[in-house]
Amino acid sequence: MKKLFLSLLILIYPFFVYNQIFITPEPQSMTKRIDIFVGQGYDIKYHKLYISVTPGSDHISGGVFTKFIPLDDTDTMDFDANQCLVIDSVIYHGNAMTFIHQNNRLIIKNLTLVSQSLDSIIIYYHGTPAASGFGSFYSDSQWLWTLSEPFGASDWWPCKNDLSDKIDSIDIFIEHPSNYIAVANGLEQSKVDLVNSRTLTHWKHKYPVATYLIAIAVAPYHYFNVHIPLTEGDLQIDNYVLSSAYNNAQNAMPNFSKVMKFYDSLIAPYPFMNERYGHAHFGWGGGMEHQTISFVGSFDYELLAHELLHQWYGDAVTCGSWHDVWLNEGFATYFTALSQEKFFPQDFIYWKNQSIDFITYLPCGAVYVYDTTSVDRIFNSRLSYRKGAYILHMLRWILGDDVFFNGVRQYYQTYKYNSAKTEDFKNIMEQVSDTTLTEFFNDWIYDEGYPMYNFTVTNIDDDNFKIQVHQSSSCHYNTFFEMPLPFLLRYDIFDTIIILNNLVQNQDFFINLPMPNEIIFDPNKWILTKNATIIIDVETYLNKQLSIYPNPASNKVAINNHSNNKFTLVITDLLSKKLIVDDCILPNSTYTVDISSLITGTYLMTFKSEKNEIITKKLVKQ
Ligand SMILES: [Zn+2]
């Protein structure tokens, strides 16, 4: 799932939008839900869902035939069913059964369920669907669609709203006005005209699917398809779009095809090769990764790449609980960025910078969702999406490309058509890398915040210098982020990267190289941090970057900046009172500071570069 309107606004109005994300409540009626563990006594095998709908009407009616395997001998079973739905009857072995429908739960009694013995039941219902989460069910005269994530499936059909018990296969029959097209998961099987200008469209999906990924859409669609050659053969991409978006959808296909081939070769073959993939246009401001048929509000590159990635991580491998939603959304966000790294490298650089700004805008917040009753928190774009994605980026940095990509492939293969939790992913990455990641996951997934660094660089002799690393956490003072830290060292005739494995506070690293002309921390933005400060040994650095003369001085001091850095200068007295401020000492230039207003005495000149290097030098006024 991706809320596109937020992403677009972030580019334009960062401050405004960040406030929007955290302060504005969801407009829908129900953003919180208390977990009731329904359906724990049986394993869902199959549904045949029949639903009669009309765009412009909120009224639906339908029936659900369910095959299941009881886990124990019992006379009771239950389903999730919102109170807005009226349960007309429940049929078991040809008999109408007694049931209780309260607190959004349908409890059926007097059954004769036998442990591990395949059984079936039919529920007939009608009503006006509720609108929880992101809407669940939407209908106007133009079109109609469902969006069940996270808890909304039972707003429009009685089901088992569960992430770990996937439905093994499903038939979906949609009865709708004949002048509309009806779309659902899997492959279209048939379309039969009924009386009263109604049509019955039958869709069938034969892969395991989580309940929230079942969806229908009914609209006056125009259809086109494209074919993409993938590692296991040709895949058909079905596009159902309103005429207003038809050209945009067609124009999006060349880049979309590249991304599909990229994921298919990078991760694993497309998970639903026996069927198809497709897009159904809908009116929500974003996209939703319904299995084999993403619903999209536009045909924007990032939106299509995000929803497509979910077919691997989200649909084939589903987060095992909403606590672990970053396994869906962090993956979709990061792999979209990886597609940009591959095809649009400048966009990837922009993504890294913008993500760091967005994530560090607030000091706290865990990626792991401790409160799953709040839809706002589950789908928090700063934490579940961006920080989740940046954690994958850092894991790639720590493990290296080969191990990281082997790990995410292994994770996919292990949990394909199933569900997984954070600890499952951690265990796979530990096995593949043969290292413990407990500290990393504790710091970055379960704990909050990010590190902020101060580096003190000291010259030792002509061939050696020292970097001392100090870090503080943005959120909890006692969190320490173990991390390999990259530095770019610039010399007259070469550049080199060194990596310092920061494991303890105030750690000293002795580097057997001359003091460089310039030190740049993390030039490729592997680490989630901001405002790292580099404090550099004055005399050595000044000789390489800045010359100051005369000193002592009487009226004027000349500063010769022979570096490529821009500096700001503040002159203070020894009590830190600011006396002269100059914010622009340009690269490769000479600048004169008028100090005639200062009384005789000793002052401090503090230079700060754009890279947050700070240099302090005594100035004596005669
Ligand atoms: Zn998503």
XYZ file of C-alpha atoms and ligand atoms in Angstrom:
623
model
C 0.000 0.000 0.000
C 1.197 3.470 -0.745
C -0.474 6.786 -0.014
C 0.714 8.714 -3.034
C -0.681 12.091 -2.073
C 1.633 12.181 0.916
C 4.709 11.344 -1.137
C 3.975 14.045 -3.652
C 3.359 16.684 -1.033
C 6.547 15.782 0.807
C 8.513 16.930 -2.212
C 6.834 20.298 -2.142
C 5.954 21.120 1.442
C 8.135 19.074 3.784
C 7.264 20.882 6.978
C 3.563 21.055 6.298
C 3.318 17.418 5.372
C 5.309 16.082 8.290
C 2.820 17.767 10.550
C -0.004 16.346 8.499
C 1.313 12.842 8.881
C 1.530 12.921 12.628
C -1.221 15.237 13.680
C -4.103 14.798 11.263
C -6.313 11.864 12.222
C -7.565 9.468 9.589
C -10.823 10.760 8.151
C -12.451 7.340 8.208
C -14.772 6.348 10.961
C -12.724 3.591 12.547
C -8.974 3.902 12.876
C -8.650 1.689 15.910
C -9.625 -1.885 16.467
C -9.068 -4.241 19.329
C -7.724 -7.609 18.202
C -10.153 -10.447 18.768
C -8.631 -13.694 17.643
C -11.381 -15.098 15.471
C -11.070 -18.345 13.552
C -8.341 -19.884 15.685
C -10.074 -23.289 15.739
C -9.771 -24.083 12.041
C -7.543 -23.844 8.978
C -9.129 -22.091 5.966
C -8.731 -24.044 2.732
C -11.027 -22.454 0.184
C -13.694 -19.778 -0.346
C -16.314 -19.346 -3.025
C -17.411 -15.733 -2.646
C -20.553 -14.574 -4.439
C -21.316 -10.856 -4.232
C -23.947 -8.702 -5.926
C -23.023 -5.021 -6.283
C -24.091 -1.895 -8.164
C -21.864 1.205 -8.513
C -23.663 4.110 -6.869
C -25.371 1.859 -4.346
C -24.011 0.998 -0.915
C -26.145 -2.105 -0.726
C -24.556 -5.482 -1.274
C -25.728 -9.049 -0.900
C -23.815 -12.254 -1.134
C -22.813 -15.645 0.071
C -19.571 -17.271 1.174
C -18.961 -20.999 0.822
C -15.972 -22.005 2.970
C -13.980 -25.234 3.085
C -11.929 -25.627 6.240
C -10.172 -28.156 8.468
C -11.107 -28.064 12.182
C -8.120 -28.265 14.511
C -10.172 -30.004 17.243
C -13.465 -31.837 17.676
C -15.891 -29.019 18.466
C -19.467 -27.795 17.932
C -18.629 -24.083 17.430
C -16.801 -21.957 14.895
C -16.561 -18.222 14.292
C -15.942 -15.682 11.514
C -15.145 -11.981 11.394
C -18.281 -10.173 10.186
C -18.918 -6.478 10.767
C -22.227 -5.663 12.466
C -23.171 -3.600 9.397
C -23.702 -6.907 7.573
C -26.972 -8.715 8.190
C -26.431 -12.465 8.363
C -29.436 -14.018 6.581
C -28.643 -17.661 7.183
C -25.878 -20.155 7.860
C -26.144 -23.532 6.129
C -24.179 -26.543 7.392
C -24.619 -29.984 5.824
C -27.884 -28.751 4.265
C -29.332 -27.448 7.527
C -29.928 -23.859 8.683
C -27.905 -23.331 11.856
C -28.331 -21.079 14.873
C -25.776 -18.308 15.233
C -24.898 -15.245 17.291
C -23.709 -12.079 15.539
C -22.308 -9.519 17.960
C -19.157 -7.408 18.411
C -18.314 -7.890 14.707
C -18.057 -11.635 15.267
C -20.292 -14.385 13.887
C -20.432 -17.466 16.140
C -22.109 -20.594 14.749
C -23.269 -23.296 17.162
C -24.385 -26.926 17.162
C -21.885 -28.042 14.513
C -20.305 -31.494 14.409
C -16.728 -30.587 13.535
C -14.198 -33.409 13.541
C -10.528 -32.661 14.071
C -8.460 -32.702 10.829
C -11.512 -33.615 8.729
C -12.275 -31.325 5.760
C -15.654 -29.664 6.237
C -17.637 -26.796 4.724
C -20.212 -24.138 5.596
C -22.193 -21.436 3.743
C -23.040 -17.940 5.040
C -25.630 -15.749 3.261
C -25.634 -12.034 4.050
C -26.589 -8.540 2.898
C -26.149 -4.958 4.098
C -24.235 -1.704 3.730
C -20.493 -2.230 4.260
C -18.722 -0.234 6.949
C -15.705 1.909 6.057
C -12.792 1.195 8.371
C -9.076 1.756 7.799
C -8.698 3.225 4.316
C -12.335 2.791 3.377
C -12.886 -0.990 2.926
C -15.663 -0.545 0.363
C -16.305 2.452 -1.905
C -19.166 2.953 -4.328
C -20.337 5.875 -6.444
C -22.085 5.998 -9.804
C -18.758 5.975 -11.649
C -17.112 3.017 -9.984
C -16.876 0.706 -7.018
C -13.895 -0.906 -5.310
C -12.709 -2.529 -2.094
C -9.559 -1.834 -0.062
C -9.500 -4.141 2.955
C -6.040 -3.544 4.418
C -5.609 -3.889 7.328
C -8.846 -5.030 9.037
C -11.557 -4.169 6.500
C -12.285 -7.463 4.688
C -15.006 -8.346 7.181
C -16.660 -4.971 6.488
C -17.900 -6.434 3.180
C -17.741 -10.228 3.519
C -17.740 -12.694 6.433
C -14.215 -14.136 6.581
C -11.266 -14.984 8.792
C -9.271 -11.759 9.024
C -5.937 -13.413 9.607
C -2.428 -12.866 8.241
C -0.959 -16.295 8.885
C -3.820 -18.599 7.775
C -3.865 -17.969 4.048
C -6.773 -19.015 1.855
C -5.404 -21.778 -0.398
C -7.561 -20.790 -3.376
C -10.665 -18.716 -4.071
C -13.449 -18.328 -6.626
C -15.022 -14.871 -6.783
C -18.363 -14.366 -8.542
C -19.372 -10.716 -9.000
C -22.906 -9.885 -10.116
C -22.941 -6.342 -11.517
C -24.590 -4.075 -14.142
C -23.743 -5.312 -17.637
C -22.317 -1.949 -18.763
C -19.462 -2.260 -16.227
C -16.380 -4.495 -16.108
C -15.744 -6.468 -12.900
C -12.168 -7.251 -11.839
C -10.794 -9.431 -9.034
C -7.783 -11.600 -8.160
C -6.418 -14.279 -10.460
C -7.788 -15.150 -13.886
C -11.178 -14.361 -15.377
C -13.045 -17.632 -15.962
C -16.340 -16.571 -17.486
C -18.813 -13.761 -17.981
C -22.518 -14.675 -18.134
C -25.330 -12.249 -18.951
C -28.263 -12.467 -16.544
C -31.719 -10.863 -16.631
C -32.270 -7.126 -15.894
C -29.036 -6.030 -17.646
C -26.922 -7.782 -15.038
C -23.777 -9.845 -15.642
C -22.049 -12.493 -13.532
C -18.247 -12.352 -13.846
C -16.251 -15.230 -12.398
C -12.613 -14.855 -11.269
C -10.439 -17.631 -9.866
C -7.155 -17.399 -7.951
C -5.278 -20.615 -7.209
C -2.398 -19.402 -5.018
C -2.456 -18.987 -1.217
C -3.680 -15.489 -0.398
C -4.122 -13.448 2.792
C -7.694 -12.248 3.340
C -6.864 -8.518 3.118
C -5.419 -9.052 -0.389
C -8.761 -10.206 -1.850
C -10.477 -7.369 -3.727
C -13.051 -6.488 -6.353
C -13.426 -3.419 -8.569
C -16.347 -2.595 -10.873
C -16.038 0.302 -13.337
C -16.513 1.230 -17.022
C -12.954 0.107 -17.692
C -11.000 0.185 -20.917
C -8.660 -2.758 -21.179
C -5.253 -3.318 -22.707
C -2.466 -5.738 -21.989
C 1.267 -5.983 -22.529
C 3.497 -9.047 -22.406
C 6.831 -9.139 -20.592
C 9.412 -11.902 -21.127
C 10.581 -13.074 -17.683
C 12.922 -15.786 -16.434
C 10.165 -18.421 -16.361
C 8.354 -17.316 -19.508
C 6.018 -14.690 -20.843
C 3.784 -12.826 -18.366
C 0.624 -10.968 -19.343
C 0.029 -7.596 -17.681
C -3.676 -6.682 -17.689
C -4.560 -3.004 -17.375
C -8.099 -1.897 -16.510
C -8.290 1.889 -16.702
C -10.803 4.678 -17.080
C -10.529 6.430 -20.446
C -9.072 9.528 -18.718
C -5.994 7.538 -17.627
C -5.621 5.307 -20.673
C -2.713 7.213 -22.255
C -0.872 7.574 -18.947
C -1.202 3.847 -18.348
C 0.136 2.992 -21.790
C 3.031 5.442 -21.441
C 3.967 3.894 -18.098
C 4.406 0.383 -19.502
C 8.008 0.625 -20.862
C 9.470 1.641 -17.479
C 7.114 -0.710 -15.654
C 8.375 -3.595 -17.809
C 11.965 -2.762 -16.856
C 11.091 -2.834 -13.159
C 9.219 -6.144 -13.522
C 12.250 -7.753 -15.192
C 14.530 -6.237 -12.545
C 12.581 -7.701 -9.584
C 12.045 -11.011 -11.393
C 15.794 -11.466 -11.852
C 16.963 -9.850 -8.583
C 14.621 -11.617 -6.116
C 12.971 -14.647 -7.723
C 10.608 -15.371 -10.612
C 7.288 -13.510 -10.346
C 5.317 -15.391 -7.642
C 2.100 -15.959 -9.620
C 3.478 -16.998 -13.004
C 0.591 -19.401 -13.726
C -1.816 -16.485 -13.690
C -0.960 -12.865 -14.489
C -0.246 -9.438 -13.020
C -2.335 -6.356 -13.617
C -3.466 -2.901 -12.604
C -7.025 -1.809 -11.906
C -7.505 1.940 -11.804
C -9.339 3.184 -8.697
C -10.136 6.476 -7.023
C -8.079 6.235 -3.846
C -5.031 8.516 -3.605
C -2.342 5.859 -3.813
C -2.174 2.153 -4.509
C -2.968 -1.222 -2.976
C -1.148 -4.436 -3.799
C -4.103 -6.808 -4.189
C -2.683 -10.175 -5.142
C -2.092 -10.397 -8.933
C -4.027 -7.129 -9.497
C -2.786 -3.939 -7.830
C -5.345 -1.169 -7.546
C -3.717 2.151 -8.450
C -4.888 5.757 -8.340
C -2.339 6.799 -10.982
C 0.367 5.295 -13.191
C 3.279 7.067 -11.533
C 6.629 5.189 -11.743
C 7.196 4.906 -7.995
C 3.625 3.851 -7.269
C 3.690 1.043 -9.851
C 7.157 -0.100 -8.701
C 6.049 -0.079 -5.050
C 2.853 -2.093 -5.578
C 4.597 -4.524 -7.919
C 7.308 -5.269 -5.349
C 4.602 -6.220 -2.862
C 3.729 -9.231 -5.015
C 6.970 -10.747 -3.612
C 7.127 -9.096 -0.161
C 3.637 -8.463 1.179
C 1.624 -10.895 -0.949
C 3.693 -14.055 -1.535
C 5.524 -13.443 1.786
C 3.076 -11.623 4.062
C 3.987 -9.925 7.324
C 2.971 -12.371 10.056
C 1.339 -9.650 12.149
C 0.750 -5.918 11.810
C 3.558 -5.437 14.351
C 5.854 -6.498 11.499
C 4.348 -4.398 8.687
C 7.803 -2.983 7.873
C 8.492 -6.378 6.259
C 5.854 -5.348 3.696
C 6.308 -1.599 3.444
C 10.029 -1.212 4.184
C 10.764 -3.785 1.469
C 8.431 -2.154 -1.082
C 9.947 1.265 -0.367
C 13.546 0.053 -0.536
C 13.200 -2.089 -3.647
C 11.498 0.807 -5.429
C 14.583 2.849 -4.515
C 16.800 -0.010 -5.752
C 15.012 0.135 -9.101
C 15.885 3.832 -9.192
C 19.499 3.039 -8.311
C 19.483 0.721 -11.336
C 17.594 2.856 -13.857
C 17.639 6.443 -12.514
C 20.758 6.849 -10.310
C 20.160 10.543 -9.621
C 16.726 9.708 -8.220
C 18.338 7.204 -5.839
C 20.719 9.873 -4.510
C 17.768 12.191 -4.036
C 15.825 9.395 -2.319
C 18.622 8.817 0.210
C 18.934 12.498 1.115
C 15.210 13.038 1.282
C 14.671 9.870 3.348
C 17.278 10.908 5.918
C 15.656 14.340 6.242
C 12.206 12.792 6.574
C 13.139 10.069 9.086
C 15.271 12.333 11.293
C 12.682 15.103 11.296
C 11.540 13.669 14.642
C 14.003 12.197 17.162
C 12.073 9.070 18.210
C 9.788 6.311 16.941
C 10.357 2.560 16.512
C 9.969 0.667 13.251
C 8.348 -2.225 15.100
C 4.643 -1.413 15.605
C 3.923 -1.804 19.311
C 0.344 -0.468 18.999
C -1.448 -2.382 16.242
C -4.858 -0.977 17.194
C -3.973 2.261 15.368
C -4.155 2.195 11.573
C -2.292 5.526 11.567
C 0.625 3.978 13.401
C 0.714 0.756 11.359
C 1.012 2.743 8.126
C 3.153 5.579 9.508
C 5.127 6.567 6.424
C 8.152 7.826 8.385
C 8.623 4.622 10.406
C 7.052 1.605 8.658
C 8.007 2.778 5.159
C 11.075 5.043 5.131
C 12.896 3.970 8.267
C 12.094 0.334 7.463
C 13.606 0.890 4.006
C 16.688 2.647 5.392
C 17.278 -0.222 7.801
C 17.450 -2.563 4.802
C 19.871 -0.095 3.193
C 22.095 -0.217 6.319
C 21.850 -4.004 6.499
C 23.104 -4.069 2.899
C 25.987 -1.789 3.937
C 26.948 -3.994 6.886
C 26.637 -7.347 5.098
C 27.719 -6.350 1.595
C 25.690 -6.753 -1.591
C 26.271 -10.487 -2.111
C 25.246 -11.553 1.393
C 22.394 -9.051 1.650
C 20.754 -10.053 -1.622
C 21.320 -13.757 -0.949
C 19.635 -13.206 2.404
C 16.541 -11.450 1.084
C 16.245 -14.146 -1.627
C 16.562 -16.888 0.981
C 13.949 -15.138 3.137
C 11.591 -15.039 0.155
C 12.131 -18.702 -0.750
C 11.661 -19.833 2.863
C 8.375 -17.986 3.459
C 6.913 -17.886 -0.075
C 3.074 -18.322 -0.003
C 3.251 -18.035 3.771
C 3.848 -15.314 6.347
C 6.878 -14.208 8.364
C 7.695 -12.035 11.347
C 10.664 -9.814 12.126
C 12.458 -12.597 14.001
C 12.033 -14.941 11.007
C 13.709 -12.405 8.735
C 16.452 -11.796 11.316
C 17.127 -15.537 11.640
C 17.479 -15.958 7.873
C 19.847 -12.987 7.587
C 21.919 -14.348 10.499
C 22.161 -17.787 8.880
C 23.156 -16.384 5.505
C 25.697 -13.932 6.945
C 26.928 -16.279 9.700
C 26.823 -13.389 12.160
C 24.578 -12.240 14.986
C 22.275 -9.352 14.188
C 20.627 -9.105 17.609
C 22.236 -5.738 18.418
C 21.357 -4.360 14.994
C 17.702 -5.415 15.193
C 17.408 -4.253 18.815
C 18.855 -0.826 18.020
C 17.123 -0.217 14.723
C 13.848 -2.196 14.698
C 12.736 -2.453 18.314
C 14.410 0.638 19.815
C 13.961 4.213 18.666
C 15.970 7.048 17.183
C 19.276 7.239 15.332
C 22.900 8.077 16.188
C 24.401 11.567 15.977
C 28.181 11.636 15.601
C 31.054 13.889 16.685
C 34.431 13.038 15.179
C 37.633 14.562 16.578
C 40.541 14.301 14.166
C 44.085 14.767 15.494
C 47.388 14.741 13.661
C 49.997 12.420 15.226
C 52.962 12.714 12.864
C 53.667 12.886 9.136
C 52.386 9.335 8.589
C 49.643 8.904 11.192
C 46.507 10.556 12.452
C 43.698 9.665 14.824
C 39.889 9.832 14.660
C 37.945 9.654 17.901
C 34.260 8.730 17.470
C 31.622 9.947 19.868
C 27.917 9.272 19.331
C 24.709 10.236 21.065
C 21.241 8.868 20.366
C 18.512 11.168 19.122
C 15.995 9.472 21.423
C 17.205 7.367 24.355
C 20.506 8.416 25.937
C 21.548 4.817 26.630
C 21.116 3.449 23.094
C 24.418 2.802 21.319
C 24.394 2.016 17.599
C 27.268 -0.313 16.621
C 28.097 0.585 13.043
C 30.924 0.466 10.494
C 31.514 4.117 9.560
C 32.911 5.092 6.147
C 35.128 8.161 5.620
C 36.418 9.557 2.361
C 39.982 10.914 2.774
C 41.144 13.389 0.146
C 44.843 13.904 -0.620
C 46.616 15.883 -3.323
C 47.097 12.914 -5.605
C 44.541 10.318 -4.481
C 41.318 9.730 -2.537
C 40.649 6.725 -0.347
C 37.785 5.335 1.745
C 38.419 3.958 5.233
C 35.824 2.112 7.335
C 35.951 2.372 11.131
C 33.958 -0.242 13.036
C 32.465 1.809 15.851
C 31.654 -0.538 18.744
C 32.148 1.564 21.891
C 31.773 5.155 22.984
C 34.726 7.556 22.436
C 36.537 4.927 20.404
C 39.996 5.959 19.081
C 41.018 4.842 15.602
C 44.703 5.250 14.679
C 45.088 5.558 10.941
C 48.407 4.859 9.309
C 48.071 7.594 6.702
C 49.106 11.247 6.630
C 46.533 13.798 7.700
C 44.299 14.285 4.627
C 43.444 17.587 2.986
C 39.800 16.864 3.553
C 37.694 14.296 5.445
C 34.128 13.526 4.358
C 31.958 11.267 6.511
C 29.703 8.742 4.739
C 29.780 10.276 1.253
C 27.365 7.648 -0.137
C 24.782 7.977 2.657
C 24.804 4.453 4.031
C 24.108 5.504 7.614
C 20.890 6.939 9.010
C 22.243 9.957 10.895
C 22.378 13.700 10.516
C 24.578 16.684 11.350
C 27.738 14.665 11.952
C 30.394 17.076 13.231
C 34.077 16.733 12.376
C 36.404 18.680 14.694
C 39.851 18.809 13.196
C 43.315 19.419 14.655
C 43.790 23.111 14.024
C 47.330 23.735 12.870
C 47.632 20.871 10.413
C 44.252 21.484 8.918
C 44.703 25.236 8.710
C 47.915 24.797 6.806
C 46.086 22.704 4.246
C 42.885 24.722 3.973
C 43.097 28.189 5.481
C 45.878 30.734 6.085
C 45.379 33.618 8.523
C 47.715 36.619 8.635
C 48.914 38.642 10.348
C 48.312 37.199 13.809
C 48.684 39.144 16.125
C 46.908 41.852 14.112
C 45.814 45.422 14.735
C 43.047 46.468 12.303
C 42.627 43.814 9.619
C 43.118 40.063 9.304
C 43.395 38.365 5.926
C 41.993 34.849 5.527
C 43.174 32.926 2.517
C 40.835 29.989 1.792
C 42.743 27.698 -0.561
C 40.282 24.830 -0.246
C 37.120 23.972 -2.176
C 35.004 24.452 0.949
C 32.867 27.395 1.911
C 33.252 28.471 5.551
C 31.373 30.606 8.008
C 33.394 32.557 10.577
C 32.423 33.660 14.069
C 34.817 35.716 16.243
C 34.027 35.506 19.958
C 35.661 36.724 23.121
C 36.873 34.167 25.652
C 33.393 34.180 27.257
C 31.887 33.017 23.917
C 30.192 36.350 23.240
C 29.778 36.710 19.467
C 31.450 39.903 18.239
C 31.889 39.437 14.498
C 29.950 37.027 12.269
C 30.655 36.394 8.632
C 28.757 33.716 6.825
C 30.550 33.553 3.529
C 34.227 32.752 3.119
C 34.143 31.433 -0.404
C 36.324 28.633 -1.802
C 39.677 29.616 -3.290
C 39.459 33.243 -2.271
C 41.042 35.749 0.086
C 38.871 37.548 2.561
C 39.663 40.467 4.864
C 38.039 40.868 8.289
C 37.923 44.294 9.886
C 38.800 43.908 13.603
C 39.356 47.603 14.337
C 36.283 47.637 16.605
C 37.775 44.998 18.943
C 39.636 46.112 22.038
C 43.142 44.782 22.648
C 43.096 41.167 23.837
C 42.672 37.505 22.855
C 39.750 36.204 20.783
C 38.633 32.928 19.194
C 38.004 32.545 15.468
C 35.654 29.575 14.768
C 35.364 28.406 11.185
C 32.624 25.962 10.189
C 32.530 24.285 6.791
C 29.433 23.172 4.927
C 30.353 19.615 5.959
C 30.153 20.638 9.631
C 33.906 20.599 10.138
C 34.703 23.022 12.969
C 38.099 24.714 13.369
C 38.888 27.087 16.219
C 41.937 29.380 16.185
C 43.178 32.022 18.651
C 43.438 35.596 17.356
C 45.418 38.261 19.227
C 44.367 41.907 18.763
C 47.280 44.309 19.359
Zn 3.016 -0.624 0.263
